[in-house]
PDB file of C-alpha atoms in Angstrom:
ATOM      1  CA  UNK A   1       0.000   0.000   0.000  1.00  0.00           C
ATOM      2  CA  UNK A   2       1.522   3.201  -1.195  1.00  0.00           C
ATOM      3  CA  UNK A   3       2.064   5.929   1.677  1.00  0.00           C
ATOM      4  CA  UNK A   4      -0.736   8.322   0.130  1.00  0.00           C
ATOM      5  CA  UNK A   5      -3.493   5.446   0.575  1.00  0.00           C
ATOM      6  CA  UNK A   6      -2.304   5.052   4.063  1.00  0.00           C
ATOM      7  CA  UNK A   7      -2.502   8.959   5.136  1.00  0.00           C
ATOM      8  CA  UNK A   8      -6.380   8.653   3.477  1.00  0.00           C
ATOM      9  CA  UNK A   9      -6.924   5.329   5.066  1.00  0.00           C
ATOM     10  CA  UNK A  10      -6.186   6.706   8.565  1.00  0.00           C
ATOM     11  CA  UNK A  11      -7.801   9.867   7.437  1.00  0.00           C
ATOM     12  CA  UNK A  12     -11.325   8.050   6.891  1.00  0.00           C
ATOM     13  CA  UNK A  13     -10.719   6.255   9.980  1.00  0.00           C
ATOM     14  CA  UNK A  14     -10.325   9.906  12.214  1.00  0.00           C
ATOM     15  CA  UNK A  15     -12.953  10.754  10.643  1.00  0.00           C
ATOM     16  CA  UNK A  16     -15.245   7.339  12.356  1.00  0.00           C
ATOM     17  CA  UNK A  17     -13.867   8.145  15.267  1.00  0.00           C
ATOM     18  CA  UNK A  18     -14.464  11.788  15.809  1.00  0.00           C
ATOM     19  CA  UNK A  19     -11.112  12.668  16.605  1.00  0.00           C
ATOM     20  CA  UNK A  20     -10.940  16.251  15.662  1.00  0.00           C
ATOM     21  CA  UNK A  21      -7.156  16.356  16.746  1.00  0.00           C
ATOM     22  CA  UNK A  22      -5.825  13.332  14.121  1.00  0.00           C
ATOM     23  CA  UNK A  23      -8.737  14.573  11.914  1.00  0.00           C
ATOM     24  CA  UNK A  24      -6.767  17.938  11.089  1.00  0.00           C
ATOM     25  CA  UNK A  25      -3.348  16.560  11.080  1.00  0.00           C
ATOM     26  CA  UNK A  26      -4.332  14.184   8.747  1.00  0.00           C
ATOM     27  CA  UNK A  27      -5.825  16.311   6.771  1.00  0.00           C
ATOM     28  CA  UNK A  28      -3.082  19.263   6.481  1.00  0.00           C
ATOM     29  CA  UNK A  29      -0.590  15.826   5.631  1.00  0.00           C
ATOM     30  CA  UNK A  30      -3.268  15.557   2.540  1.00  0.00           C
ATOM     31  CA  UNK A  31      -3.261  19.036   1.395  1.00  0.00           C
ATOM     32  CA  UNK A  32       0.702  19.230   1.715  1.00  0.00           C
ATOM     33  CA  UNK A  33       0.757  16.327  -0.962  1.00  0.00           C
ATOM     34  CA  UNK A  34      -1.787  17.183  -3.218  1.00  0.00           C
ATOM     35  CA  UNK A  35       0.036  20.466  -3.503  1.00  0.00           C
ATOM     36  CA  UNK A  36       3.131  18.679  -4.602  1.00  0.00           C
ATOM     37  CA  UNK A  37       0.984  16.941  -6.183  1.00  0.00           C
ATOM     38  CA  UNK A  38      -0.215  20.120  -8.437  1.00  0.00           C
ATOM     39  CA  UNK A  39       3.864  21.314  -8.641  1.00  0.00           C
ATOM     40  CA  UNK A  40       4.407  18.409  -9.525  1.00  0.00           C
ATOM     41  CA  UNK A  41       1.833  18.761 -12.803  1.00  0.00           C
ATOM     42  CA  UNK A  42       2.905  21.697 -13.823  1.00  0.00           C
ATOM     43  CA  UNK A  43       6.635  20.340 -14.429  1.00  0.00           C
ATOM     44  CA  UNK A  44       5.288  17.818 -16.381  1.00  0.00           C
ATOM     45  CA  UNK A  45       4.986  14.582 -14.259  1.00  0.00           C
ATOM     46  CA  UNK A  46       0.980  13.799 -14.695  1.00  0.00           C
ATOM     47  CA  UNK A  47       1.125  10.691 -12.171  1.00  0.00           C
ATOM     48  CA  UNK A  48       1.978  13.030  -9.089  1.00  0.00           C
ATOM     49  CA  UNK A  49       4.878  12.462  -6.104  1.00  0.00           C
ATOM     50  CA  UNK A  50       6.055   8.986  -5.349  1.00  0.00           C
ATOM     51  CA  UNK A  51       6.432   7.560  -1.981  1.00  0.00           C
ATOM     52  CA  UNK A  52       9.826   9.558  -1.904  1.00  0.00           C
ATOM     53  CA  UNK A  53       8.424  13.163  -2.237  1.00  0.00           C
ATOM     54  CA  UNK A  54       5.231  12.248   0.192  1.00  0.00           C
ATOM     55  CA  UNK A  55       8.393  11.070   3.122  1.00  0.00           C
ATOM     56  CA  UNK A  56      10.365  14.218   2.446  1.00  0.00           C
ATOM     57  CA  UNK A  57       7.410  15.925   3.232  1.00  0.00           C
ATOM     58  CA  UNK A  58       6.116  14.537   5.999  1.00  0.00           C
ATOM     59  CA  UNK A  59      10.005  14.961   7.261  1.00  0.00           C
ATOM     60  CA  UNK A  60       9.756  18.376   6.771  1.00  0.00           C
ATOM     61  CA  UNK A  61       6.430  19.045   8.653  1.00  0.00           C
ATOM     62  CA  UNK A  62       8.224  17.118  11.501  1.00  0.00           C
ATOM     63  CA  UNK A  63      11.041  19.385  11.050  1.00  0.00           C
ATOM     64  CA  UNK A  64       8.509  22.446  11.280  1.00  0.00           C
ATOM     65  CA  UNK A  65       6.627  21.326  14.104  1.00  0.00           C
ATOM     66  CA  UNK A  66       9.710  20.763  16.380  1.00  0.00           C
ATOM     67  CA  UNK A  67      10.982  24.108  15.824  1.00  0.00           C
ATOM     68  CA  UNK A  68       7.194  25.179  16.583  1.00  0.00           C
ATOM     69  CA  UNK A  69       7.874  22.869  19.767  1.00  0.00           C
ATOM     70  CA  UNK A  70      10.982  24.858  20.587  1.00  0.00           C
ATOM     71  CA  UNK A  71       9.710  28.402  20.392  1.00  0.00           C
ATOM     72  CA  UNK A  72       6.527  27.763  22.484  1.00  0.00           C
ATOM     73  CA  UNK A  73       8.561  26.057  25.102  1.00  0.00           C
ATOM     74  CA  UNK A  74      11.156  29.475  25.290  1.00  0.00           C
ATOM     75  CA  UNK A  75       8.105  31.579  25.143  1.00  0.00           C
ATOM     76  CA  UNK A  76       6.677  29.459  28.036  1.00  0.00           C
ATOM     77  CA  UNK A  77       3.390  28.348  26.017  1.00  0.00           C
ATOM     78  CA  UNK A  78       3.697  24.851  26.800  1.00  0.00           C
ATOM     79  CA  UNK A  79      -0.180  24.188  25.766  1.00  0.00           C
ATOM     80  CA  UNK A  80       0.576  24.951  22.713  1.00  0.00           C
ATOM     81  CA  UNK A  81       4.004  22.880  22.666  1.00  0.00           C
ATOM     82  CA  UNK A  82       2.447  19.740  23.831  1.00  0.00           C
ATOM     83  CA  UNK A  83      -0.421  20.258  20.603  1.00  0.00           C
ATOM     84  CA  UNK A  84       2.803  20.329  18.280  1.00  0.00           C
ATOM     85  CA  UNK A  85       3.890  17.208  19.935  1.00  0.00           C
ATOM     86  CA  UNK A  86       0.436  15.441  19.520  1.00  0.00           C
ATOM     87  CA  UNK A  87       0.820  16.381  15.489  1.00  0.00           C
ATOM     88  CA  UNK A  88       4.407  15.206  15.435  1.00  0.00           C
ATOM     89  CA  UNK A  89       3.486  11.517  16.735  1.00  0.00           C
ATOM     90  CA  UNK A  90       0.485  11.675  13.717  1.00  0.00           C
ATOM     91  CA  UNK A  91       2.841  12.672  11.240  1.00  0.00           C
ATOM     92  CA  UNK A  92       5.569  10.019  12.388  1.00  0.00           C
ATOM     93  CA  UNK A  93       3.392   7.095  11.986  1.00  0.00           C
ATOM     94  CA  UNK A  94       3.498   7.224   8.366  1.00  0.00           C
ATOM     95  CA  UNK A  95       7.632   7.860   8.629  1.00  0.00           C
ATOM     96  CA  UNK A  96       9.739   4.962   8.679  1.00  0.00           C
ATOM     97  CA  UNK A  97      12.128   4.197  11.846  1.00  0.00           C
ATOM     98  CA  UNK A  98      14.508   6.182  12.571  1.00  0.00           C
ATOM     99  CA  UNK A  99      18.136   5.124  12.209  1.00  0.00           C
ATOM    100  CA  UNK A 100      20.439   5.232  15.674  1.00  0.00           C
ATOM    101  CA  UNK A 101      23.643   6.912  15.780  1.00  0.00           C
ATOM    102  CA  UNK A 102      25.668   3.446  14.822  1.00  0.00           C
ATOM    103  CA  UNK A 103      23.368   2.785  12.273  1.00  0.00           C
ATOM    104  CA  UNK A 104      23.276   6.227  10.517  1.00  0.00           C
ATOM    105  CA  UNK A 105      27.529   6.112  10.917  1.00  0.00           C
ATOM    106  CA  UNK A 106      27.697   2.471   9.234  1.00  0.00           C
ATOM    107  CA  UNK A 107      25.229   3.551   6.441  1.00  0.00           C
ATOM    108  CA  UNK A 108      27.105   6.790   6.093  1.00  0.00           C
ATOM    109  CA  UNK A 109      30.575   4.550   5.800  1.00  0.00           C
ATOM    110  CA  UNK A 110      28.627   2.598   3.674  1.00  0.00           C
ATOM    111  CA  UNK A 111      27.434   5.438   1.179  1.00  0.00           C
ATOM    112  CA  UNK A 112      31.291   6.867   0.918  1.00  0.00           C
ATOM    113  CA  UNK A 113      32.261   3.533  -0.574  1.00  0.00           C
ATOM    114  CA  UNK A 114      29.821   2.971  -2.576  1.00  0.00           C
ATOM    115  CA  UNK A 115      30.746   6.271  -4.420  1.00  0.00           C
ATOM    116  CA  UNK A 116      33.786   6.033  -3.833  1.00  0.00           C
ATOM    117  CA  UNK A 117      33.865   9.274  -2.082  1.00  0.00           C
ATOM    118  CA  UNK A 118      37.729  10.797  -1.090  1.00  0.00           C
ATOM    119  CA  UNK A 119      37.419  14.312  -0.495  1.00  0.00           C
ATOM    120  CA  UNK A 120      35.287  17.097  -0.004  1.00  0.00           C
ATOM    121  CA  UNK A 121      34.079  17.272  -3.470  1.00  0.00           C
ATOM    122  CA  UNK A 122      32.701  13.853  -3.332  1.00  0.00           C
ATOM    123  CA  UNK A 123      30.043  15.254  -0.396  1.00  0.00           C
ATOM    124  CA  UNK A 124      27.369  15.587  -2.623  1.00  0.00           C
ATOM    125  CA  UNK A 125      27.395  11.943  -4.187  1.00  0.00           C
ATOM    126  CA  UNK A 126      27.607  10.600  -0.865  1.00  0.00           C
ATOM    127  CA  UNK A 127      24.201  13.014  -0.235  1.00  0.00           C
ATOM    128  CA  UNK A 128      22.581  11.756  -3.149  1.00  0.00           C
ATOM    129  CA  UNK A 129      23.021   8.339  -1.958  1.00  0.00           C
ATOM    130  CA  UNK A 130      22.047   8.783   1.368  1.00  0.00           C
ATOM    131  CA  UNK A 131      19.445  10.939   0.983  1.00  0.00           C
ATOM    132  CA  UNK A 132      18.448   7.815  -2.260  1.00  0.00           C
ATOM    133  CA  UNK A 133      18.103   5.077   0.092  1.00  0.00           C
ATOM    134  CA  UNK A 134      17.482   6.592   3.315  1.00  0.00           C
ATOM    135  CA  UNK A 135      14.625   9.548   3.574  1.00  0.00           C
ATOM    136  CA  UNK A 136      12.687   9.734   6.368  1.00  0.00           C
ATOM    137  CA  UNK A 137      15.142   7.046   8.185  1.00  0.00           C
ATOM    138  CA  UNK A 138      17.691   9.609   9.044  1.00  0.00           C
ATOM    139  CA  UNK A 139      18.049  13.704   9.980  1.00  0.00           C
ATOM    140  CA  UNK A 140      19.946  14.685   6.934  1.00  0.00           C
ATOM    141  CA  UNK A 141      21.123  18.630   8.889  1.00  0.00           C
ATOM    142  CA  UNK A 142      22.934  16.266  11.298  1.00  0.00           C
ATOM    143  CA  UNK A 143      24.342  13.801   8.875  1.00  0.00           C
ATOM    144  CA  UNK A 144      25.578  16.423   6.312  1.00  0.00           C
ATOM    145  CA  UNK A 145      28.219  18.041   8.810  1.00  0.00           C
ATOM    146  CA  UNK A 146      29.200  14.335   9.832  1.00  0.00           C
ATOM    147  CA  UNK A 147      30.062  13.756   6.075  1.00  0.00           C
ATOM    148  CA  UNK A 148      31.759  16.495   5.603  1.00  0.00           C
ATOM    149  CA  UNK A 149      33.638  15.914   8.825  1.00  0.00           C
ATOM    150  CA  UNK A 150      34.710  12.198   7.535  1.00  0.00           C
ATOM    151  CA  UNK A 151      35.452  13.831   4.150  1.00  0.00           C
ATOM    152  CA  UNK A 152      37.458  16.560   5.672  1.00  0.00           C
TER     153      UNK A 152
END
């Protein structure tokens, strides 16, 4: 079952169960994709995002929402910190596991050999591959600097 059908699956069943909270989350996850979806048109590709595109995106509202999480907490409105949290567990039910630290190291080893990455100006093949096998499994701000670092 492709990610999409999942996110309207779940979506239906909020909507059974009259929770208003999931309900909306689910529902701005929808909107997010069909408006890659319609970006997505207009460059040509009529069948929409893949699985991929909807993961990046639901990384990036995770992203979003812990930053959210971050200024509510220094601005002392923890009500509306602990609602940011509530979305972020929605959201990450559709994401894949996330990788530990050993894990993300060994695929990150892994990804420099593969392209046979020796300096600094390999960084962006070893991106490509990571970022090709590996969305939504990993933070890709923290790994990028840990490249670099190996590449260095």
């Amino acid at each position: 079952m492709q990610l999409r059908d999942k996110v309207n699956t779940a979506l239906k069943q909020a909507m059974k169960d009259r929770d208003a909270d999931r309900l909306s989350t689910l529902r701005l996850i929808n909107a997010a994709i069909k408006d890659r979806d319609i970006a997505a048109r207009g460059e040509g590709r009529e069948e929409g995002v893949g699985d991929d595109d909807v993961l990046a995106i639901l990384g990036k509202m995770v992203k979003q929402r812990q930053e959210s999480v971050r200024a509510y907490e220094e601005g002392g409105r923890i009500d509306l910190a602990e609602q940011e949290r509530t979305e972020i567990g929605y959201i990450e039910e559709f994401l894949p596991r996330q990788l530990s630290d050993e894990e993300v190291a060994a695929a990150v080893e892994e990804a420099m050999a593969s392209v046979g990455a020796s300096s600094i100006r390999d960084m962006g093949k070893v991106m490509g591959a990571l970022k090709s096998s590996y969305t939504g499994q990993m933070d890709f701000g923290v790994v990028g600097p840990m490249v670099k670092a190996k590449l260095a």
